[in-house]
Amino acid sequence: MKLVLPVLADSDIQKEIAKEVKDGLNHTGFSVEVKSLEQSEYLREVYMLGNYDLLISSSGDWQKPSAYKRLMQNSQGLNTSTANEALQSSLQSLSHVYDWKSLEKSLKETNTVINQTMPVIPVARQKEFVAVSADLQDYKMSQYDAFIHNVWEIRVK
């Protein structure tokens, strides 16, 4: 099976992550075509045509349970909604916790269900980064450093 992964042509970070994703998926029998696109082509292919199978994107503010609900509805303008009852139930329980112990338990359950439901390849610790931004151009260098230091490994089930 061949999967298309668009990346921004001038983003070295995206190119490096795409290389790791491609290498990791090749070992599982998937072929990944990394398409290096200029920004206008990228916007057209991803947001207008939906011409991709894999996508490098980011979401922040993972300390708040509402971030998980946002991810399940919309990620950078792309619809990621799902009708999975287990996911809806875990998100509901996550939004009703009031102490740290319950929050940790609920976060673990929610992340397990997300990993079983959503087509996401985690590239870092779940409370910091779930995936990588499509465009880090306007970020300060200190945020790049925070990102680099939090990446542990890329795993594919």
XYZ file of N, CA and C in Angstrom:
471
model
N 0.841 -1.174 0.000
C 0.000 0.000 0.000
C 0.888 1.239 0.000
N 0.541 2.203 -0.852
C 1.315 3.437 -0.961
C 0.564 4.579 -0.279
N 1.228 5.285 0.627
C 0.645 6.397 1.362
C 1.336 7.694 0.957
N 0.548 8.759 0.760
C 1.087 10.061 0.364
C 1.239 10.939 1.603
N 2.447 11.504 1.785
C 2.744 12.391 2.909
C 3.266 13.717 2.369
N 2.413 14.766 2.320
C 2.883 16.066 1.845
C 3.692 16.793 2.929
N 4.757 17.472 2.501
C 5.559 18.301 3.415
C 5.842 19.632 2.737
N 6.065 20.662 3.548
C 6.439 21.965 3.005
C 7.879 21.918 2.526
N 8.123 22.390 1.309
C 9.444 22.291 0.683
C 10.545 22.978 1.484
N 10.233 24.078 2.158
C 11.277 24.812 2.878
C 11.324 24.490 4.371
N 10.695 23.413 4.786
C 10.691 23.033 6.203
C 11.608 21.832 6.440
N 12.798 22.116 6.956
C 13.748 21.037 7.247
C 13.214 20.092 8.321
N 12.473 20.640 9.278
C 11.914 19.812 10.353
C 10.918 18.809 9.771
N 10.025 19.289 8.902
C 9.054 18.375 8.283
C 9.750 17.309 7.449
N 10.781 17.701 6.724
C 11.506 16.734 5.894
C 12.142 15.646 6.750
N 12.728 16.039 7.882
C 13.368 15.067 8.773
C 12.336 14.118 9.376
N 11.205 14.672 9.816
C 10.152 13.831 10.394
C 9.569 12.907 9.322
N 9.373 13.435 8.108
C 8.850 12.613 7.010
C 9.789 11.450 6.709
N 11.091 11.699 6.766
C 12.077 10.639 6.530
C 11.933 9.538 7.578
N 11.792 9.939 8.848
C 11.640 8.959 9.927
C 10.333 8.179 9.793
N 9.250 8.884 9.452
C 7.955 8.218 9.265
C 8.045 7.221 8.110
N 8.654 7.654 7.005
C 8.802 6.781 5.834
C 9.613 5.536 6.178
N 10.757 5.726 6.854
C 11.594 4.585 7.241
C 10.843 3.631 8.167
N 10.120 4.205 9.142
C 9.371 3.382 10.092
C 8.266 2.582 9.430
N 7.538 3.214 8.512
C 6.444 2.518 7.843
C 6.932 1.518 6.805
N 8.089 1.768 6.204
C 8.650 0.810 5.243
C 8.870 -0.551 5.889
N 9.243 -0.552 7.173
C 9.483 -1.809 7.888
C 8.193 -2.589 8.127
N 7.046 -1.907 8.042
C 5.768 -2.582 8.273
C 5.069 -2.956 6.972
N 5.719 -2.683 5.834
C 5.141 -3.051 4.551
C 4.408 -1.937 3.830
N 4.397 -0.731 4.405
C 3.761 0.407 3.752
C 4.808 1.201 2.984
N 4.436 1.658 1.815
C 5.309 2.514 1.019
C 4.823 3.951 1.187
N 5.727 4.870 1.505
C 5.361 6.264 1.724
C 5.989 7.136 0.643
N 5.135 7.895 -0.048
C 5.616 8.875 -1.024
C 5.602 10.241 -0.351
N 6.791 10.793 -0.094
C 6.899 12.119 0.515
C 6.850 13.143 -0.612
N 5.803 13.985 -0.608
C 5.648 15.010 -1.640
C 6.084 16.353 -1.070
N 7.195 16.885 -1.570
C 7.700 18.186 -1.147
C 6.997 19.267 -1.967
N 6.221 20.130 -1.290
C 5.387 21.116 -1.978
C 5.668 22.531 -1.485
N 5.575 23.494 -2.392
C 5.625 24.903 -1.998
C 4.345 25.202 -1.216
N 4.339 26.310 -0.461
C 3.219 26.581 0.439
C 1.869 26.624 -0.284
N 1.789 27.271 -1.440
C 0.506 27.353 -2.154
C 0.048 25.967 -2.625
N 0.993 25.151 -3.096
C 0.663 23.781 -3.510
C 0.205 22.960 -2.308
N 0.894 23.145 -1.185
C 0.568 22.418 0.042
C -0.864 22.732 0.475
N -1.214 24.021 0.509
C -2.563 24.428 0.909
C -3.617 23.834 -0.027
N -3.330 23.837 -1.318
C -4.272 23.288 -2.295
C -4.440 21.777 -2.104
N -3.319 21.057 -2.013
C -3.361 19.598 -1.900
C -4.006 19.129 -0.592
N -3.660 19.800 0.519
C -4.143 19.356 1.831
C -5.536 19.885 2.139
N -5.721 21.207 2.059
C -6.968 21.806 2.521
C -8.073 21.840 1.468
N -7.702 21.954 0.193
C -8.737 22.029 -0.840
C -9.062 20.663 -1.443
N -8.030 19.882 -1.741
C -8.255 18.600 -2.415
C -8.258 17.401 -1.471
N -7.656 17.564 -0.285
C -7.564 16.436 0.645
C -6.739 15.305 0.075
N -5.735 15.642 -0.712
C -4.928 14.647 -1.413
C -3.741 14.199 -0.557
N -4.017 13.466 0.503
C -2.962 12.947 1.374
C -3.492 11.748 2.144
N -2.564 10.928 2.613
C -2.916 9.802 3.480
C -2.362 10.013 4.878
N -1.196 10.653 4.952
C -0.553 10.973 6.222
C -0.337 12.476 6.261
N -0.358 13.064 7.459
C -0.170 14.507 7.565
C 0.573 14.838 8.844
N 1.572 15.686 8.734
C 2.304 16.165 9.902
C 1.599 17.428 10.369
N 1.087 17.418 11.597
C 0.363 18.577 12.122
C 0.621 18.696 13.611
N 0.171 19.804 14.200
C 0.429 19.986 15.629
C -0.798 20.500 16.359
N -0.785 20.279 17.640
C -1.784 20.826 18.547
C -1.081 21.073 19.861
N -1.472 22.110 20.545
C -0.813 22.425 21.800
C -1.780 22.485 22.954
N -1.280 22.925 24.087
C -2.091 23.152 25.285
C -2.680 21.855 25.826
N -1.852 20.797 25.895
C -2.332 19.476 26.295
C -2.577 19.327 27.786
N -2.300 20.382 28.562
C -2.582 20.300 29.992
C -4.085 20.424 30.257
N -4.839 20.910 29.292
C -6.280 21.088 29.464
C -7.026 19.932 28.787
N -7.921 19.268 29.513
C -8.686 18.172 28.906
C -9.463 18.580 27.659
N -9.866 19.851 27.571
C -10.634 20.294 26.400
C -9.818 20.197 25.109
N -8.482 20.162 25.222
C -7.633 20.039 24.025
C -7.914 18.729 23.299
N -8.190 17.667 24.045
C -8.468 16.370 23.431
C -9.777 16.418 22.648
N -10.775 17.075 23.212
C -12.056 17.191 22.529
C -11.899 17.998 21.241
N -11.099 19.084 21.304
C -10.846 19.893 20.104
C -10.164 19.056 19.023
N -9.183 18.246 19.411
C -8.460 17.417 18.445
C -9.401 16.454 17.732
N -10.391 15.927 18.461
C -11.302 14.955 17.872
C -12.328 15.600 16.948
N -12.438 16.931 16.983
C -13.407 17.603 16.123
C -12.751 18.288 14.933
N -11.585 18.911 15.173
C -10.981 19.723 14.135
C -9.503 19.870 14.426
N -8.653 19.630 13.447
C -7.216 19.809 13.617
C -6.695 20.680 12.493
N -6.339 21.900 12.814
C -5.822 22.867 11.837
C -6.744 23.019 10.636
N -8.034 23.099 10.886
C -8.994 23.305 9.811
C -9.435 22.047 9.096
N -8.905 20.897 9.495
C -9.287 19.634 8.865
C -10.219 18.872 9.792
N -11.303 18.340 9.248
C -12.265 17.604 10.056
C -11.669 16.273 10.501
N -11.615 16.057 11.801
C -11.094 14.798 12.337
C -12.151 14.080 13.168
N -13.393 14.467 12.989
C -14.477 13.936 13.811
C -14.672 12.440 13.588
N -15.125 11.773 14.641
C -15.386 10.344 14.563
C -16.629 10.014 15.382
N -17.325 8.962 15.007
C -18.535 8.553 15.720
C -18.252 7.411 16.686
N -16.992 7.190 17.030
C -16.611 6.087 17.900
C -17.155 6.311 19.316
N -17.979 5.383 19.795
C -18.612 5.540 21.110
C -17.609 5.471 22.253
N -16.605 4.607 22.134
C -15.589 4.502 23.190
C -14.822 5.811 23.322
N -14.534 6.444 22.194
C -13.824 7.722 22.219
C -14.687 8.813 22.832
N -15.940 8.880 22.421
C -16.843 9.889 22.981
C -17.000 9.702 24.490
N -17.088 8.466 24.930
C -17.223 8.167 26.355
C -15.981 8.578 27.140
N -14.800 8.276 26.596
C -13.565 8.635 27.307
C -13.377 10.146 27.349
N -13.761 10.855 26.279
C -13.677 12.318 26.282
C -14.647 12.911 27.299
N -15.823 12.304 27.396
C -16.814 12.770 28.371
C -16.295 12.592 29.796
N -15.710 11.428 30.082
C -15.188 11.191 31.432
C -13.994 12.093 31.723
N -13.211 12.398 30.697
C -12.059 13.284 30.876
C -12.496 14.688 31.278
N -13.618 15.133 30.752
C -14.074 16.490 31.061
C -14.776 16.584 32.416
N -14.926 15.446 33.128
C -15.604 15.458 34.425
C -14.708 15.030 35.579
N -13.395 15.180 35.442
C -12.497 14.813 36.540
C -12.115 16.061 37.329
N -11.905 15.866 38.642
C -11.646 17.019 39.498
C -10.407 16.879 40.361
N -9.701 15.759 40.276
C -8.460 15.611 41.046
C -7.391 14.996 40.148
N -6.106 15.158 40.540
C -4.987 14.731 39.704
C -4.966 13.232 39.443
N -5.288 12.438 40.456
C -5.250 10.987 40.282
C -6.279 10.538 39.243
N -7.477 11.075 39.352
C -8.526 10.748 38.377
C -8.167 11.272 36.992
N -7.542 12.458 36.949
C -7.145 13.039 35.670
C -6.113 12.161 34.970
N -5.109 11.699 35.713
C -4.082 10.840 35.121
C -4.688 9.541 34.588
N -5.596 8.948 35.357
C -6.251 7.711 34.928
C -7.086 7.954 33.668
N -7.827 9.049 33.662
C -8.677 9.368 32.526
C -7.858 9.725 31.286
N -6.730 10.433 31.477
C -5.842 10.759 30.352
C -5.272 9.486 29.728
N -4.884 8.541 30.583
C -4.341 7.276 30.078
C -5.394 6.539 29.254
N -6.607 6.469 29.775
C -7.703 5.803 29.059
C -7.997 6.511 27.734
N -8.060 7.841 27.772
C -8.350 8.612 26.561
C -7.268 8.421 25.512
N -6.005 8.453 25.928
C -4.912 8.263 24.975
C -4.927 6.865 24.367
N -5.284 5.872 25.158
C -5.391 4.508 24.634
C -6.459 4.444 23.548
N -7.622 5.022 23.829
C -8.721 5.009 22.855
C -8.349 5.827 21.615
N -7.696 6.982 21.810
C -7.276 7.808 20.668
C -6.330 7.019 19.774
N -5.358 6.351 20.373
C -4.387 5.596 19.584
C -5.029 4.439 18.825
N -6.141 3.909 19.338
C -6.849 2.835 18.643
C -7.788 3.368 17.567
N -8.216 4.634 17.711
C -9.243 5.194 16.840
C -8.711 6.104 15.742
N -7.821 7.011 16.117
C -7.384 8.052 15.190
C -6.138 7.635 14.419
N -6.042 8.035 13.153
C -4.853 7.720 12.358
C -3.710 8.684 12.675
N -3.174 8.578 13.899
C -2.127 9.491 14.356
C -0.898 8.691 14.741
N 0.263 9.150 14.304
C 1.515 8.542 14.736
C 2.108 9.454 15.792
N 2.113 9.048 17.061
C 2.670 9.919 18.088
C 4.177 10.048 17.915
N 4.690 11.276 18.016
C 6.128 11.477 17.884
C 6.742 12.079 19.137
N 5.974 12.193 20.197
C 6.524 12.782 21.411
C 5.625 12.479 22.593
N 6.006 12.990 23.769
C 5.198 12.762 24.965
C 3.813 13.356 24.792
N 2.808 12.628 25.230
C 1.425 13.000 24.954
C 0.989 14.323 25.549
N 1.560 14.754 26.658
C 1.117 16.012 27.247
C 1.775 17.223 26.592
N 2.803 16.995 25.799
C 3.508 18.103 25.169
C 3.161 18.242 23.686
N 3.376 17.197 22.915
C 3.127 17.252 21.478
C 2.548 15.919 21.029
N 1.475 15.978 20.254
C 0.911 14.753 19.703
C 1.474 14.510 18.314
N 1.644 15.562 17.549
C 2.230 15.454 16.218
C 2.982 16.750 15.938
N 3.497 16.902 14.760
C 4.382 18.018 14.472
C 3.710 19.032 13.559
N 3.989 20.304 13.770
C 3.323 21.383 13.052
C 3.590 21.366 11.554
N 2.581 21.766 10.802
C 2.726 21.885 9.359
C 3.594 23.078 8.986
N 3.675 24.067 9.860
C 4.475 25.248 9.555
C 4.937 25.891 10.852
N 6.209 25.740 11.171
C 6.768 26.320 12.393
C 7.498 27.630 12.109
N 7.265 28.215 10.961
C 8.010 29.381 10.515
C 7.927 30.558 11.485
N 6.779 30.810 12.096
C 6.628 31.966 12.976
C 6.938 31.662 14.441
N 7.388 30.472 14.746
C 7.710 30.115 16.116
C 9.083 30.645 16.485
N 9.249 30.955 17.757
C 10.563 31.385 18.243
C 11.466 30.168 18.399
N 12.756 30.403 18.343
C 13.718 29.300 18.415
C 13.586 28.525 19.725
N 13.223 29.189 20.796
C 13.075 28.486 22.075
C 11.984 27.422 21.981
N 10.975 27.660 21.154
C 9.927 26.657 20.984
C 10.421 25.479 20.152
N 11.305 25.733 19.183
C 11.929 24.623 18.473
C 12.675 23.748 19.471
N 13.453 24.406 20.364
C 14.238 23.660 21.344
C 13.330 22.801 22.221
N 12.224 23.388 22.678
C 11.282 22.632 23.515
C 10.754 21.426 22.747
N 10.504 21.611 21.468
C 10.012 20.506 20.646
C 11.068 19.416 20.505
N 12.267 19.803 20.116
C 13.339 18.833 19.876
C 13.628 18.013 21.133
N 13.662 18.675 22.291
C 13.996 17.977 23.530
C 12.888 17.045 24.004
N 11.666 17.220 23.504
C 10.555 16.371 23.927
C 10.284 15.197 22.993
N 10.960 15.151 21.862
C 10.771 14.025 20.945
C 11.555 12.834 21.461
N 10.890 11.726 21.598
C 11.544 10.509 22.089
C 11.714 9.490 20.981
N 10.649 9.161 20.307
C 10.726 8.146 19.265
C 9.463 8.184 18.428
N 9.533 7.549 17.291
C 8.355 7.396 16.444
C 7.988 5.920 16.474
N 6.738 5.638 16.851
C 6.288 4.251 16.931
C 5.125 4.040 15.978
N 5.101 2.901 15.353
C 4.004 2.546 14.456
C 3.457 1.203 14.898
N 2.145 1.129 15.120
C 1.535 -0.148 15.495
C 1.149 -0.888 14.245
